[in-house]
Tab-separated table of C-alpha atoms in Angstrom:
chain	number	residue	atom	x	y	z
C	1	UNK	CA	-4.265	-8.503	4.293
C	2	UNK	CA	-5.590	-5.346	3.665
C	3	UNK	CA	-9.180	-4.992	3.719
C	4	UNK	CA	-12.607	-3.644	2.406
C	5	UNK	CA	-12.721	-1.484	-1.033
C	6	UNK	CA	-9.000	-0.058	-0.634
C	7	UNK	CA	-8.068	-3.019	-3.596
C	8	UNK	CA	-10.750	-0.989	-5.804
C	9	UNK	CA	-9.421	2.409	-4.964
C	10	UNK	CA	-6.075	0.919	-5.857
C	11	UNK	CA	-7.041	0.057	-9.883
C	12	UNK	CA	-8.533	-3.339	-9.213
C	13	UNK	CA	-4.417	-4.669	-9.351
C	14	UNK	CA	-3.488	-7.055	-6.810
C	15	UNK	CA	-1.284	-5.712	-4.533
C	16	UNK	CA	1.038	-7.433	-2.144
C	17	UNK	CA	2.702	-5.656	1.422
C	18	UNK	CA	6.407	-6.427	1.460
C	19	UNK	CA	8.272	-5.209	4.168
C	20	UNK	CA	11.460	-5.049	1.577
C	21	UNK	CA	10.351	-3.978	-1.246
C	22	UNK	CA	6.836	-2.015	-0.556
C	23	UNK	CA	3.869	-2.113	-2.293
C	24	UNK	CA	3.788	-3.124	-5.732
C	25	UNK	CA	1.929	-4.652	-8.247
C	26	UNK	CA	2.086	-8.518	-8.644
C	27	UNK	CA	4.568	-9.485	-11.216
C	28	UNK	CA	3.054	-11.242	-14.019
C	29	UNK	CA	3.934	-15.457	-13.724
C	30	UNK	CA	6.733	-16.134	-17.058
C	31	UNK	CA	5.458	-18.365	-19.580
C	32	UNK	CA	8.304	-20.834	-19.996
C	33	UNK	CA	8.132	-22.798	-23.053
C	34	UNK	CA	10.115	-25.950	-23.084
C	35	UNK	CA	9.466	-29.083	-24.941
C	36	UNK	CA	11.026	-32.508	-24.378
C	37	UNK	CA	10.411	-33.277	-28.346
C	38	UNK	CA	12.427	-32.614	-31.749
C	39	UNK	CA	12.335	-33.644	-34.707
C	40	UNK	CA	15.605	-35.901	-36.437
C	41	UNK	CA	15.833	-33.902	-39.365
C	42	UNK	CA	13.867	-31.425	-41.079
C	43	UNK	CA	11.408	-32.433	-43.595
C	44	UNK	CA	11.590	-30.592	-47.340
C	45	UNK	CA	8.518	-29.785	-48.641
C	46	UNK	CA	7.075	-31.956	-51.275
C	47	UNK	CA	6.915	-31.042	-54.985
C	48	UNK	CA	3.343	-30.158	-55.783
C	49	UNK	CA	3.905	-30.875	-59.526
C	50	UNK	CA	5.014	-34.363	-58.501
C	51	UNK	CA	2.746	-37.044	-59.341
C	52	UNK	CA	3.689	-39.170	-56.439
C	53	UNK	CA	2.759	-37.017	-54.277
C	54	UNK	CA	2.751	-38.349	-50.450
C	55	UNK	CA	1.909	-36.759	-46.927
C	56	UNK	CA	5.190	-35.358	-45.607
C	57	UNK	CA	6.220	-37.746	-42.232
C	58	UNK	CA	7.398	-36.283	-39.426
C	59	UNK	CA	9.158	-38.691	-37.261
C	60	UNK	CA	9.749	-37.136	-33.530
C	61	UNK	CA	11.600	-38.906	-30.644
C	62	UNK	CA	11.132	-38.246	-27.538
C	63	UNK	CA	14.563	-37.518	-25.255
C	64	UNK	CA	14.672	-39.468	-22.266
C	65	UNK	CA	14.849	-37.875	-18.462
C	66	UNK	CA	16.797	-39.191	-16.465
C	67	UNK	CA	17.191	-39.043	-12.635
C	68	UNK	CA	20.352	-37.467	-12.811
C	69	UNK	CA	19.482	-35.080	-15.663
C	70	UNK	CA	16.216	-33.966	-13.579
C	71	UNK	CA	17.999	-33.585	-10.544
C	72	UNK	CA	20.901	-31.440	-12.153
C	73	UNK	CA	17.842	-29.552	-13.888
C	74	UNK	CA	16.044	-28.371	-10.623
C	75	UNK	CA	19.779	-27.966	-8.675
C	76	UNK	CA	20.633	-25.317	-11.740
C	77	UNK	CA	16.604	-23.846	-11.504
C	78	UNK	CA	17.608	-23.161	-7.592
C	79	UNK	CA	20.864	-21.834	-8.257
C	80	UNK	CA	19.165	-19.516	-11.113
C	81	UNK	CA	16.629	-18.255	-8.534
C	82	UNK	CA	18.600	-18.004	-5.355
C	83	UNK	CA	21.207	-15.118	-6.332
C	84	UNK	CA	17.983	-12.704	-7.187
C	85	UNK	CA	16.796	-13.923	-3.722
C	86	UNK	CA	20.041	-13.070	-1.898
C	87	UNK	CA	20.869	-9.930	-3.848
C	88	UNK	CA	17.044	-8.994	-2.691
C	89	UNK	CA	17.807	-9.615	1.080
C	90	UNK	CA	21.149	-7.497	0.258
C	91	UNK	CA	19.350	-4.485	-0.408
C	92	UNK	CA	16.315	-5.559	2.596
C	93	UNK	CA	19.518	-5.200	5.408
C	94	UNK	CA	21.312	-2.105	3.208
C	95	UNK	CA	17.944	0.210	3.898
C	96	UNK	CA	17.345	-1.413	7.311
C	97	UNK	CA	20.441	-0.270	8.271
C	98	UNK	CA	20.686	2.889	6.350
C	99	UNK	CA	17.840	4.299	8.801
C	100	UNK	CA	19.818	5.265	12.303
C	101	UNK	CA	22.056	7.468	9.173
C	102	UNK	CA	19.085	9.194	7.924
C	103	UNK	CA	18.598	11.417	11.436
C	104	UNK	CA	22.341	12.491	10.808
C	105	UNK	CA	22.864	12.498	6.844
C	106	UNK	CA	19.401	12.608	5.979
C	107	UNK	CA	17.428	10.361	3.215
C	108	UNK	CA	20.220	10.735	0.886
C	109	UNK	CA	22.634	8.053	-0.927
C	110	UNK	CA	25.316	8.979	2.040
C	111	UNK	CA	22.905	7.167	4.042
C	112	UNK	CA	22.354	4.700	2.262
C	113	UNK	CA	25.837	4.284	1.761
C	114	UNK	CA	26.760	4.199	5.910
C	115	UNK	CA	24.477	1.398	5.711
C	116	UNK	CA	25.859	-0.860	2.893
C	117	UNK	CA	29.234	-0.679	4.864
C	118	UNK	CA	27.486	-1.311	8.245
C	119	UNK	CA	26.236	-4.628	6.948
C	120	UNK	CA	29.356	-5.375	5.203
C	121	UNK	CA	28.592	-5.044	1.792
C	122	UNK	CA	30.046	-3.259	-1.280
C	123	UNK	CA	28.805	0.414	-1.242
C	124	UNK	CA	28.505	-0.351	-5.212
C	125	UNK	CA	25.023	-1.711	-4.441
C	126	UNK	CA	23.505	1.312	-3.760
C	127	UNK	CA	23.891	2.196	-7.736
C	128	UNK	CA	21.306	-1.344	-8.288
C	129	UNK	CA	18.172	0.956	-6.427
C	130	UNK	CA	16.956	2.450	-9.474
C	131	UNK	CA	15.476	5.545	-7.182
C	132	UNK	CA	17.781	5.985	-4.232
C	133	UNK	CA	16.127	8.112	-1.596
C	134	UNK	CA	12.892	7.415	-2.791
C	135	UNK	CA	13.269	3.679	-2.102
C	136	UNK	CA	14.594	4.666	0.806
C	137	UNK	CA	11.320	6.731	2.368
C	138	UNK	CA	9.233	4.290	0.704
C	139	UNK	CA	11.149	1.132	2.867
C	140	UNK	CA	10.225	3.273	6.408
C	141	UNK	CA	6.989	3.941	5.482
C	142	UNK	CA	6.394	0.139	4.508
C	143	UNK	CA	7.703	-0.730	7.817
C	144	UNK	CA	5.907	1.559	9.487
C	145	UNK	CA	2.938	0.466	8.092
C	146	UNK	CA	3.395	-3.273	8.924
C	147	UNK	CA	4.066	-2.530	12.311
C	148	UNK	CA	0.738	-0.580	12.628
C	149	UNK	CA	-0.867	-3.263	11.168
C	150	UNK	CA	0.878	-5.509	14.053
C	151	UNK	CA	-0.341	-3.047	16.464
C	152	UNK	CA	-4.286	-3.195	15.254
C	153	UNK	CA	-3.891	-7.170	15.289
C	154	UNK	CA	-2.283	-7.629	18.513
C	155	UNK	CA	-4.071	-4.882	20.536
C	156	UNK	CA	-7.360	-5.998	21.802
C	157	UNK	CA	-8.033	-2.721	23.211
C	158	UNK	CA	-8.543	-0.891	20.495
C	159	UNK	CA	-12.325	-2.789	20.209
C	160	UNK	CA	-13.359	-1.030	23.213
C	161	UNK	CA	-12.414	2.246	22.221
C	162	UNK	CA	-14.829	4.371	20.456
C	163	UNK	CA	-14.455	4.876	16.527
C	164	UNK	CA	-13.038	8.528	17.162
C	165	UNK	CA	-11.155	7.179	19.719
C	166	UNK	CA	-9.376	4.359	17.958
C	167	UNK	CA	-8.377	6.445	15.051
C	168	UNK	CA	-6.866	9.359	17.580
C	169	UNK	CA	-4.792	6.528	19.250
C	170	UNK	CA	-3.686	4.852	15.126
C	171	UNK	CA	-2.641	8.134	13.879
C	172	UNK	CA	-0.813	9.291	16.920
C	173	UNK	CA	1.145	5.366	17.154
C	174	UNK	CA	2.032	6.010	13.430
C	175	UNK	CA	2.856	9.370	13.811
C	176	UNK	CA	5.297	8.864	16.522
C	177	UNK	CA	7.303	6.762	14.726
C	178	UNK	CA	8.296	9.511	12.834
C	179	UNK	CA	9.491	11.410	15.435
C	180	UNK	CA	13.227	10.476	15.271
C	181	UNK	CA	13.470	11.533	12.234
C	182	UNK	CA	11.155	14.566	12.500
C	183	UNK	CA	14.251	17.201	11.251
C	184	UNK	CA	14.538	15.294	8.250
C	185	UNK	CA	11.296	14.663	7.566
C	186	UNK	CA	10.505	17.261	5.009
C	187	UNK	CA	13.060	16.303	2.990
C	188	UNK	CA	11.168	12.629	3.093
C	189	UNK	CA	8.231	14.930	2.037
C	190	UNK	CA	9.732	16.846	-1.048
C	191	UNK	CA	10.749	13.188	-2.070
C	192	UNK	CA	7.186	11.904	-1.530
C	193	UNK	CA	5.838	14.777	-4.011
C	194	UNK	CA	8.112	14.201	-6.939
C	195	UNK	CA	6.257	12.810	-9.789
C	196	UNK	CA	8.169	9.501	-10.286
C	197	UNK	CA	7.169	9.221	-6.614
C	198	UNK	CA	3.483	10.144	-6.186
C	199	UNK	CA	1.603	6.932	-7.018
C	200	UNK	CA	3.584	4.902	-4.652
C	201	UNK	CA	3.533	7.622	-1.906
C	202	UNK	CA	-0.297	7.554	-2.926
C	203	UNK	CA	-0.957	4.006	-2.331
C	204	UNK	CA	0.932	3.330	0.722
C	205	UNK	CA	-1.173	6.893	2.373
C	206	UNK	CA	-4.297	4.726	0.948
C	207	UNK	CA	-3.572	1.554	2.554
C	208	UNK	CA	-2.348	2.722	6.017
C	209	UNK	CA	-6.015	4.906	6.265
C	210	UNK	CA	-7.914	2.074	5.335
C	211	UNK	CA	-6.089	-0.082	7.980
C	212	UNK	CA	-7.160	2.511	10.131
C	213	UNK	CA	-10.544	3.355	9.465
C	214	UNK	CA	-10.635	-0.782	9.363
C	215	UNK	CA	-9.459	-1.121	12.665
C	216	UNK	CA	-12.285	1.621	14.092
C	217	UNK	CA	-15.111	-0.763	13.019
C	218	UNK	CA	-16.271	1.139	9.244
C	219	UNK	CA	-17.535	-1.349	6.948
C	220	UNK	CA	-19.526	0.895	4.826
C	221	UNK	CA	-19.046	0.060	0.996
C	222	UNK	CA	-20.697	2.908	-0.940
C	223	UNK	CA	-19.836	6.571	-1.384
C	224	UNK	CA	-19.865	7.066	2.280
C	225	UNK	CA	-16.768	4.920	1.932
C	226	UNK	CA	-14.727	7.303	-0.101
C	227	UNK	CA	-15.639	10.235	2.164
C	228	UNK	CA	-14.321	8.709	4.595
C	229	UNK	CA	-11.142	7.967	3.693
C	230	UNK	CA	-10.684	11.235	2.005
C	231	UNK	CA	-11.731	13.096	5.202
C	232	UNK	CA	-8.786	11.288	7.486
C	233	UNK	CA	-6.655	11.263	4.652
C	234	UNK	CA	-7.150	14.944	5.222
C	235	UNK	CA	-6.456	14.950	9.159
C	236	UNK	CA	-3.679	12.611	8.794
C	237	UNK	CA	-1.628	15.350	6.178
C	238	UNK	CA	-2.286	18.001	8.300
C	239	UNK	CA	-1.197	16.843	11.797
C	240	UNK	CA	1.524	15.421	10.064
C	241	UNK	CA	2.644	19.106	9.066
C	242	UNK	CA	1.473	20.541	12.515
C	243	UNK	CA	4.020	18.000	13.571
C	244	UNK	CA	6.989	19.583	11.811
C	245	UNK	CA	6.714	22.163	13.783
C	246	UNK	CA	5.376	21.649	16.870
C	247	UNK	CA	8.046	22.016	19.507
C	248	UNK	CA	6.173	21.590	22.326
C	249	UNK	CA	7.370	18.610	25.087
C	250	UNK	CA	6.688	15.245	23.352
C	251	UNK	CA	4.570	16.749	20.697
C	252	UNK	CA	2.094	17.183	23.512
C	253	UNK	CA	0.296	20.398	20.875
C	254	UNK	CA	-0.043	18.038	17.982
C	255	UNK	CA	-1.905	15.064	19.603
C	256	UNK	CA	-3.893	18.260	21.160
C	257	UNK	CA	-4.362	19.414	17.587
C	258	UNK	CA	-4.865	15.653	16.167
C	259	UNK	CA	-7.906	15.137	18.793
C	260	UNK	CA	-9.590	17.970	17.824
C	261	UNK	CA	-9.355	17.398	14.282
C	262	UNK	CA	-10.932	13.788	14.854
C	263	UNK	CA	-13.202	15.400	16.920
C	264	UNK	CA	-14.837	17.668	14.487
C	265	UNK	CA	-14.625	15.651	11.701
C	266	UNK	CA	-17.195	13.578	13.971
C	267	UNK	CA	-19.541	16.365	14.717
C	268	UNK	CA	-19.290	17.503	11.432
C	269	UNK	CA	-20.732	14.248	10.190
C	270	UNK	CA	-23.129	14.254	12.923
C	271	UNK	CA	-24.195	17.361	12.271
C	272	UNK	CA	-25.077	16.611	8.808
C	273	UNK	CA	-27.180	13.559	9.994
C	274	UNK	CA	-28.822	15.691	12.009
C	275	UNK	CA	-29.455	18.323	8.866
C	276	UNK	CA	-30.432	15.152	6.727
C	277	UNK	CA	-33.505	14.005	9.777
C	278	UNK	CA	-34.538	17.495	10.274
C	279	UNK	CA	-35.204	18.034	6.585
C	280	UNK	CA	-37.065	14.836	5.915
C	281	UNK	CA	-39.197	15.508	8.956
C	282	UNK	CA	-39.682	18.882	8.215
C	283	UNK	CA	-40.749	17.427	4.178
C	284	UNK	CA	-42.667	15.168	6.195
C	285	UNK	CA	-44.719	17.903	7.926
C	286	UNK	CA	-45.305	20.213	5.087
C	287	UNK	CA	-46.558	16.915	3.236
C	288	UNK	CA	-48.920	16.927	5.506
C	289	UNK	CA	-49.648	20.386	5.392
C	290	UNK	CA	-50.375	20.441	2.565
C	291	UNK	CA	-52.331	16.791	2.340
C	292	UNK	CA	-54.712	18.163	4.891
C	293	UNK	CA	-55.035	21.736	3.336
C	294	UNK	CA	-55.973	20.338	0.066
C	295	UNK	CA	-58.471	17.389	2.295
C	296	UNK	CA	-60.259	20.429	3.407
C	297	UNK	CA	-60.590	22.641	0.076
C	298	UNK	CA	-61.905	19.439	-1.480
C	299	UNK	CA	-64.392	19.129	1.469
C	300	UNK	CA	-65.570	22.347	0.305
């Protein structure tokens, strides 16, 4: 799903988008050894000072499968596989429904614990997330993240728009769905910035601006792409903490403050184009300059 270089920024791992679970490295495939063969009895080694000395046989039998065995066999594999499955979904439907808590309690394990009872389960679940709150910011922003990605497939608008455009209109849509939760939302950020925390936090920021920059038409696949990316990575952050405390009627000062950040960052790479032409026309010109100045000294 996601696109362009952002697998490279991302250490060249595979990553997979879960809505559950986040992003995370794919889990390496088990090796399971089995063998249908053994041997009847184990073989002494023979006596090298014996004169008689003979190759060792090993006699091996091979243990028949049958129908019943193989069927028991897969039923037990299934049964084996389906309580990690469930106890998965179990914590998927505890942090979905830990997140109308978080506006109230915050991103805290009393949220988290409102939820496990909401869905019926034992609170005692909340002790198998191995990073509480943090898995708990890290499930919104994963849904968040989907559904912008459901908003960039689905909206056919968004081709007509202009590049500076399109990425006004992504980072507002994203941004709003923090609003709800906009008193609580530094906490989500201290959370974010904790060590333990940071490369996740990292990633997912790295994913959801290449979705956008995606979605506004860049292909570019050299340096140009990492400016990029770090440059809206940059507007992103800040009108996200513009946002905190904006308290102006539907945030109506930070998508203000958002287009004008786009907006610059646009004539500030224009602007450097323009730098760039002048100075190879103006290297042109003196070549010339000085190609005719010398023509003429020659001449002499």
């Amino acid at each position: 799903m996601y696109r362009t270089a952002a697998k490279r920024l991302l250490g060249g791992a595979r990553y997979y988008y879960s809505t559950n679970f986040g992003l995370r490295c794919q889990p390496p495939q088990k090796l399971v050894l089995s063998s249908r063969f053994f041997t009847s009895e184990p073989q002494p080694f023979p006596d090298p000072h014996s004169i008689n000395r003979g190759i060792p046989v090993v006699t091996t039998t091979e243990a028949p499968i049958s129908s019943d065995s193989a069927s028991s066999s897969s039923s037990t594999e299934d049964g084996a596989a389906n309580p990690k499955t469930n106890y998965e979904d179990q914590q998927a439907r505890v942090l979905q429904a830990s997140l109308p808590y978080v506006i109230k309690l915050g991103w805290t394990e009393a949220a988290l614990i409102a939820g496990a009872r909401d869905v019926g389960l034992s609170p005692s679940i909340v002790g198998s997330l191995s990073r509480k709150e943090a898995a708990l910011v890290e499930y919104f922003m994963d849904d968040c993240l989907q559904r912008l990605v459901d908003k960039i497939e689905s909206d056919e608008s968004l081709k007509n728009l202009t590049p500076s455009d399109c990425i006004s209109k992504l980072i507002r849509f994203r941004l709003e769905m923090q609003a709800p939760y906009i008193s609580t939302w530094p906490q989500a950020l201290s959370i974010q910035a904790q060590p333990a925390n940071v490369p996740t936090s990292f990633k997912q920021r790295a994913v959801l601006v290449d979705e956008i920059w995606h979605a506004a038409g860049d292909k570019a696949s050299d340096i140009d792409w990492y400016a990029k990316r770090t440059i809206l990575g940059g507007i992103y952050s800040t009108t996200e903490i513009y946002m905190l405390t904006d308290s102006s009627p539907d945030f109506r000062d930070t998508w203000a403050f958002l287009d004008a950040r786009v907006k610059d960052a646009f004539n500030i790479k224009k602007t450097i184009q323009e730098a760039q032409s002048l100075a190879e026309a103006v290297s042109v010109g003196l070549g010339n300059s000085f190609q005719g100045f010398f023509g003429k000294g020659f001449q002499r």
